[in-house]
mmCIF file of C-alpha atoms and ligand atoms in Angstrom:
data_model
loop_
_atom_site.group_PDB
_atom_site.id
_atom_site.type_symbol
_atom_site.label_atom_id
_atom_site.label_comp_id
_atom_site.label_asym_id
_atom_site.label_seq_id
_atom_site.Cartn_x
_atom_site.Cartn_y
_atom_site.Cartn_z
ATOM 1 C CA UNK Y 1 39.560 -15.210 -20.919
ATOM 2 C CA UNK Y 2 42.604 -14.158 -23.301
ATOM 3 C CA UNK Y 3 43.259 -11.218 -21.417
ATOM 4 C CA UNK Y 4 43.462 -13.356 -18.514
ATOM 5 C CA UNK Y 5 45.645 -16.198 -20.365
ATOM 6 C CA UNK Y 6 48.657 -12.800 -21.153
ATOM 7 C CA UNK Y 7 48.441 -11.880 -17.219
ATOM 8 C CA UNK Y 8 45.911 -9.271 -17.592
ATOM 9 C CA UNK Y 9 43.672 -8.585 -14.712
ATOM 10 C CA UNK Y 10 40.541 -7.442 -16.475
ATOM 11 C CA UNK Y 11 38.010 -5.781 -14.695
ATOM 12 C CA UNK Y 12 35.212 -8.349 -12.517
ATOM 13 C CA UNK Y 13 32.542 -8.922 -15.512
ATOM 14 C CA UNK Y 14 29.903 -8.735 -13.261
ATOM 15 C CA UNK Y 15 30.731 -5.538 -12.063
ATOM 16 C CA UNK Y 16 32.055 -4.313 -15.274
ATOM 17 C CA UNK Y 17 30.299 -1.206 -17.313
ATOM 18 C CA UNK Y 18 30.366 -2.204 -20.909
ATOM 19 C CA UNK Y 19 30.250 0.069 -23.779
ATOM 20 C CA UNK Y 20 29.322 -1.392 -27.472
ATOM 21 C CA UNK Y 21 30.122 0.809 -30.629
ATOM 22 C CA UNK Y 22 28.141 -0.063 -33.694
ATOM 23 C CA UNK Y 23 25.555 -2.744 -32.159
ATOM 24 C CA UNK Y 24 23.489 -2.862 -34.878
ATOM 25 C CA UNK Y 25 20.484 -4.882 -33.094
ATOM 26 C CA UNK Y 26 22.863 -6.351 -31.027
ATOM 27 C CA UNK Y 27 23.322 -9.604 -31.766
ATOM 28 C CA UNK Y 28 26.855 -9.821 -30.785
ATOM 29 C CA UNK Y 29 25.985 -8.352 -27.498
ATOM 30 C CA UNK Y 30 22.658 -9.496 -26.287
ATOM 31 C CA UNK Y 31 23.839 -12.671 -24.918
ATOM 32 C CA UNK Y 32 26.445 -11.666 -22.397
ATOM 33 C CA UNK Y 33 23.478 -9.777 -20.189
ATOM 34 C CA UNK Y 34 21.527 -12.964 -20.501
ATOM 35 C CA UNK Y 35 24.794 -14.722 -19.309
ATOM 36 C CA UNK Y 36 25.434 -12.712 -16.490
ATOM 37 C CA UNK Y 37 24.661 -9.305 -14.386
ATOM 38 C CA UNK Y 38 27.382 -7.222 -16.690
ATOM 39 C CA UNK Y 39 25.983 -3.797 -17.732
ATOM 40 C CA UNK Y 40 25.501 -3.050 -21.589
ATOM 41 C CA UNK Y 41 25.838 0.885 -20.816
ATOM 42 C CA UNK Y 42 25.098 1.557 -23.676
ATOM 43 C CA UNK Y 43 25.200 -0.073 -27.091
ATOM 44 C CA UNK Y 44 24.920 2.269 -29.725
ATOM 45 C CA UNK Y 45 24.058 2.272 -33.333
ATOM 46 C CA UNK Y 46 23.381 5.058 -35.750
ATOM 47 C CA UNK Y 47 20.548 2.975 -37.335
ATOM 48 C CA UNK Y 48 16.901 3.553 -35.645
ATOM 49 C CA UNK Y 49 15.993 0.440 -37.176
ATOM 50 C CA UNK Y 50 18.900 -1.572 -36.313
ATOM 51 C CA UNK Y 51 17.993 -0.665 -32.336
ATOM 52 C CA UNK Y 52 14.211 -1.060 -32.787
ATOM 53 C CA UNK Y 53 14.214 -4.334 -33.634
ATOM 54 C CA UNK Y 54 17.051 -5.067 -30.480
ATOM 55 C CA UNK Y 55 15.084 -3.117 -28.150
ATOM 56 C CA UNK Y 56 12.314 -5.720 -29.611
ATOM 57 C CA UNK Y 57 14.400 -8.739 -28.336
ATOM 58 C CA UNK Y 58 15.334 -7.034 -25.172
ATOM 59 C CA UNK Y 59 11.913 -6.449 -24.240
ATOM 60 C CA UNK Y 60 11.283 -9.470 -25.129
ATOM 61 C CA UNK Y 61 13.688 -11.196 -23.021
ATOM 62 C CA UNK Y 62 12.611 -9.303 -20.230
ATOM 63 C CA UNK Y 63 16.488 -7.621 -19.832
ATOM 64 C CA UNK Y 64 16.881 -4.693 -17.417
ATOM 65 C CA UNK Y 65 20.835 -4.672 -17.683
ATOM 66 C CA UNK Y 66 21.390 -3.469 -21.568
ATOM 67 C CA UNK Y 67 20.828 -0.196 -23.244
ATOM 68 C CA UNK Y 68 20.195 -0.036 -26.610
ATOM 69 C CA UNK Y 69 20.702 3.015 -28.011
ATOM 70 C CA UNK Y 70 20.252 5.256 -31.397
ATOM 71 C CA UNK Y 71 23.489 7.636 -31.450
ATOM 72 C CA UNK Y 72 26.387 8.419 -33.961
ATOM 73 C CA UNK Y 73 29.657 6.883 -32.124
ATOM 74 C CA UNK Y 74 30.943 10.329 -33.347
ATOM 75 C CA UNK Y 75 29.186 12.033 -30.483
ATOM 76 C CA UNK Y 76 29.601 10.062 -27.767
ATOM 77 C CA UNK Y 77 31.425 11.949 -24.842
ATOM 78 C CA UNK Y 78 32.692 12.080 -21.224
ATOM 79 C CA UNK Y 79 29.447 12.432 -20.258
ATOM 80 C CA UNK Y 80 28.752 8.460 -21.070
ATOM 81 C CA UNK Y 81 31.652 8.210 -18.282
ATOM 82 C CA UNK Y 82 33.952 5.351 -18.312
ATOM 83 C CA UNK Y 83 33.845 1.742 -19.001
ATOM 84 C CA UNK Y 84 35.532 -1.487 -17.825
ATOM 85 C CA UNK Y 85 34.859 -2.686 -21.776
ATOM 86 C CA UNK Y 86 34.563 -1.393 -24.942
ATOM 87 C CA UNK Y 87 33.525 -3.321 -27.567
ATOM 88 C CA UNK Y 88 33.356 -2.835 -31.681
ATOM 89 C CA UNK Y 89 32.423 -5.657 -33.255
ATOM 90 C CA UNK Y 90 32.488 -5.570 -37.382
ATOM 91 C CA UNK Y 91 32.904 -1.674 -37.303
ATOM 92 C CA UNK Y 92 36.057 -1.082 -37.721
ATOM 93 C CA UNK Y 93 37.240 -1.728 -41.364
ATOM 94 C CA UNK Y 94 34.122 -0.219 -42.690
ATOM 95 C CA UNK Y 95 33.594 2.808 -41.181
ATOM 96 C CA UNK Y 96 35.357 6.533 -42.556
ATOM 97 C CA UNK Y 97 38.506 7.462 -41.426
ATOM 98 C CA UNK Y 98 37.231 10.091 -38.936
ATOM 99 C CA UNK Y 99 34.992 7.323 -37.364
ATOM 100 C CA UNK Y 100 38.628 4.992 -36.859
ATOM 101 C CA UNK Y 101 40.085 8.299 -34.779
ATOM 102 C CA UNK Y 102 36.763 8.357 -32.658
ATOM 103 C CA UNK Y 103 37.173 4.680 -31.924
ATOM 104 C CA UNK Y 104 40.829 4.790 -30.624
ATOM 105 C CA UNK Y 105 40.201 7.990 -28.915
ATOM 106 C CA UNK Y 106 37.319 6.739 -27.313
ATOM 107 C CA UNK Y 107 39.449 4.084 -26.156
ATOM 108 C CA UNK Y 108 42.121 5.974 -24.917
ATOM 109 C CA UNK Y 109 40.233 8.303 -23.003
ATOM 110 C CA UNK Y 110 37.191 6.249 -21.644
ATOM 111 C CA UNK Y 111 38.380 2.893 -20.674
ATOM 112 C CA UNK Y 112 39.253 2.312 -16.935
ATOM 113 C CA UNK Y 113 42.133 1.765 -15.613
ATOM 114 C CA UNK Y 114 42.417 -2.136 -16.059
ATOM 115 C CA UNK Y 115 39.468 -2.371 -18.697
ATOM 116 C CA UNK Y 116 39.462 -3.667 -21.926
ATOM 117 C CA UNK Y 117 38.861 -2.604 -25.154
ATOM 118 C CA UNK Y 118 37.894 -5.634 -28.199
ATOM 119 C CA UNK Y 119 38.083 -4.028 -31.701
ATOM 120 C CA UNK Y 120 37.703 -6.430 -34.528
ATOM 121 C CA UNK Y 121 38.860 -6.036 -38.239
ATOM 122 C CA UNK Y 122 39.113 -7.604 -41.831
ATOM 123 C CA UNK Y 123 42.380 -8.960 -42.501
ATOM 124 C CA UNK Y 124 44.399 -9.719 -45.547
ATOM 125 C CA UNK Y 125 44.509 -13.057 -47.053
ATOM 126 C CA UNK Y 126 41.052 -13.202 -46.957
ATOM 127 C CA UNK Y 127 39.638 -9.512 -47.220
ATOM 128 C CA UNK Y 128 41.300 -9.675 -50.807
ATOM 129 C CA UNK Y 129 37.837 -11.405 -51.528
ATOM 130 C CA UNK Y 130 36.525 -8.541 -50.838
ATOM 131 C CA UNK Y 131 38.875 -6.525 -52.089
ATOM 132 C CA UNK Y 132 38.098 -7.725 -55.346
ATOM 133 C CA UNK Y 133 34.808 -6.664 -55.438
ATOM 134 C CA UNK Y 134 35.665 -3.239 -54.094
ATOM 135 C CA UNK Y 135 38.094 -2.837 -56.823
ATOM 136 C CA UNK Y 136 35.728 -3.078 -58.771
ATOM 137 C CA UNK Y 137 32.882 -1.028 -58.171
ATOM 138 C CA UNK Y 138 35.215 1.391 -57.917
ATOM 139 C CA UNK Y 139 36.901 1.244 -61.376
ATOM 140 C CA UNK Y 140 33.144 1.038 -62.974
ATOM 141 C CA UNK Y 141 31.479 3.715 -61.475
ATOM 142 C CA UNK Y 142 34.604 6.471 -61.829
ATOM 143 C CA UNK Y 143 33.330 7.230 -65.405
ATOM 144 C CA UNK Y 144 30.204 8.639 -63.230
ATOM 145 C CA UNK Y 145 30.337 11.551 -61.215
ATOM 146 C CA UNK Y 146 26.457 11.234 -59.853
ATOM 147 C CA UNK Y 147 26.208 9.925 -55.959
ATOM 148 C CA UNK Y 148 23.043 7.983 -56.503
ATOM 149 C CA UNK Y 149 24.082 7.217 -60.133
ATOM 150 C CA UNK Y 150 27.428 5.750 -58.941
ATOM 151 C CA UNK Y 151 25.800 3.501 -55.756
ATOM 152 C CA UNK Y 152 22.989 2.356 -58.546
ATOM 153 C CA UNK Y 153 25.986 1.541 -61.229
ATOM 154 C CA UNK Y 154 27.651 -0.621 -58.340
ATOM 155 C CA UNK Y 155 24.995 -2.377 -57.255
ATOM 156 C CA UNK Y 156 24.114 -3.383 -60.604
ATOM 157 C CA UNK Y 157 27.570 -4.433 -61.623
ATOM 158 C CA UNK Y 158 27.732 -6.514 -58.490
ATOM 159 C CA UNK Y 159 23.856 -8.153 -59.868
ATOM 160 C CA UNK Y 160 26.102 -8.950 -63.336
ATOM 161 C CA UNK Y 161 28.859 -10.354 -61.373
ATOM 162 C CA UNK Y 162 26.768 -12.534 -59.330
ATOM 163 C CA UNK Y 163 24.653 -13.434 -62.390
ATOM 164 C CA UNK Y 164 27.836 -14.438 -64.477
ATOM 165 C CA UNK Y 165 30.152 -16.267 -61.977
ATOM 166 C CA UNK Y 166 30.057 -19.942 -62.156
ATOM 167 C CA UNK Y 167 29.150 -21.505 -58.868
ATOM 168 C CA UNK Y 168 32.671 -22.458 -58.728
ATOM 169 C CA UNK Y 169 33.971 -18.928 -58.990
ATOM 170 C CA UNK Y 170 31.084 -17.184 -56.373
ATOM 171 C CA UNK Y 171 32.662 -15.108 -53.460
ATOM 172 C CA UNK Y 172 32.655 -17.331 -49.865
ATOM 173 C CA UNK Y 173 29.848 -17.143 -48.149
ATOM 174 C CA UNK Y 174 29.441 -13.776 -45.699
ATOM 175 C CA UNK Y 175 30.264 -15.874 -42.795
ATOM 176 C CA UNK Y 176 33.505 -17.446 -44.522
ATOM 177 C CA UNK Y 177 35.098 -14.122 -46.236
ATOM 178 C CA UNK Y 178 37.525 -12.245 -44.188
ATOM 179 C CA UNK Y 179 37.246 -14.943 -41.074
ATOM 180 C CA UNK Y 180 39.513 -17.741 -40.242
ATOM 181 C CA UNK Y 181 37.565 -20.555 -41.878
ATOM 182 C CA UNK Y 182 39.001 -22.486 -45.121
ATOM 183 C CA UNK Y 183 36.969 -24.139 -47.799
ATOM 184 C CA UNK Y 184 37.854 -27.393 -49.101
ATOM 185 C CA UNK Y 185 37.894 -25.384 -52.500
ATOM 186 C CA UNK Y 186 40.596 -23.199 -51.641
HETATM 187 C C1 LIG O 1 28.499 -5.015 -39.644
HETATM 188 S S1 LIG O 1 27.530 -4.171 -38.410
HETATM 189 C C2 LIG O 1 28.146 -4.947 -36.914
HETATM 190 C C3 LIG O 1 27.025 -5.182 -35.945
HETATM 191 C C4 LIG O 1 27.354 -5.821 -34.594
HETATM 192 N N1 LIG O 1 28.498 -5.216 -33.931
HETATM 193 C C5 LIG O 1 27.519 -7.313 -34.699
HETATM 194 O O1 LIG O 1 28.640 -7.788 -34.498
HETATM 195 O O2 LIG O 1 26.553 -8.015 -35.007
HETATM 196 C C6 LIG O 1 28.235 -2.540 -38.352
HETATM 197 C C7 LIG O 1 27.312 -1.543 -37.654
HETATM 198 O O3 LIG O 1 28.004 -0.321 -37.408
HETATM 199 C C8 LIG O 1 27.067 0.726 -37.478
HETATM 200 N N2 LIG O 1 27.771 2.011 -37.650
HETATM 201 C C9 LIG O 1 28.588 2.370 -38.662
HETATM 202 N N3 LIG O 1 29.044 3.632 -38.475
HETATM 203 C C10 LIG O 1 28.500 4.063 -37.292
HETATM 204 C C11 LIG O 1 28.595 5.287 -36.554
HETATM 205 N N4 LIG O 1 29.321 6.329 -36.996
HETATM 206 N N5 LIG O 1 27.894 5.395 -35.404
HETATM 207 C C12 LIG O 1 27.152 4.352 -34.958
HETATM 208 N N6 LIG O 1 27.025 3.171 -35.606
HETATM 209 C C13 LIG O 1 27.694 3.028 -36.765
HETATM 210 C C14 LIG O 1 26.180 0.343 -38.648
HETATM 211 O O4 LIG O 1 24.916 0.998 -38.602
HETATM 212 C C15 LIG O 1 26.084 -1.177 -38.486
HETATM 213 O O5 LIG O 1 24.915 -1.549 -37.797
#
């Protein structure tokens, strides 16, 4: 729909190949092959659990036109072919820096000529939420130079944080921080 409100002529959906990177268990994408005959070619996710518990729901649902699938998005290759869309949904601003290349090359060499390619990412004012908590962790746990020790020292500062903050002073929601929506707080 916005590609077609700038004069783009996407690709027919219901002929379209779709490619989604980091599906987790696919709730973004498990409607639109409920929707209509579009084929989810594949999703992938580096979590087995993550696609488990979709290929639950798609079996489930009794859908023949998604592919749920355990991979890293670093090897994906030709050999997946092209596709009319490619979709990453909540990837993007958390993944390494090597996975960000893989995306936009992915993109520039597997997307048809007229498809479309959706990437979604965190935005300041609102990923200085957080930010904040980032900053954080990460200014606590330099004084420790142990993986496990540092990712156990985070997570605990984060349980003191929580603990401590008035109600008043609690990050937004998941759903609110980094999105579009406003609180009558702020
Ligand atoms: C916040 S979730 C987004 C899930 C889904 N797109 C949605 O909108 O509901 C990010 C997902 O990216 C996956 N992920 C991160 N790095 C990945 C990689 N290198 N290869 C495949 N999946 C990856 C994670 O396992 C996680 O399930």
């Amino acid at each position: 729909m916005v590609a077609t409100l700038f004069g783009v002529s996407a690709p027919d959906i219901t002929k379209a190949r779709v490619l989604e990177l980091g599906s987790a268990e696919g709730r973004n994408i498990i409607p639109s092959p409920i929707l209509c005959p579009v084929l989810i070619l594949p999703a992938v996710d580096f979590s087995p659990s993550s696609i488990s518990r979709g290929q639950a729901l798609v079996n489930q649902l009794g859908l023949k036109n998604i592919d749920l699938r355990t991979m890293n998005i670093l090897d994906i290759n030709k050999e997946l072919g092209q596709f009319d869309y490619i979709i990453c949904h909540g990837v993007y601003s958390w993944v390494p820096e090597q996975v960000k290349a893989k995306i936009l090359r992915l993109i520039a060499e597997q997307l048809s000529e007229n498809g479309l390619a959706y990437i979604s990412y965190n935005c300041y004012p609102g990923w200085h939420v957080r930010d904040i908590s980032r900053y954080l962790m990460l200014y606590h746990t330099t004084q420790f130079s142990d993986a496990k020790l540092q990712l156990h020292q985070a997570r605990a500062l984060m349980d003191f944080v929580a603990q401590n903050a008035t109600q008043r002073d609690k990050p937004l929601p998941k759903d609110c921080a980094g999105g579009g929506h406003y609180h009558p707080r702020d």
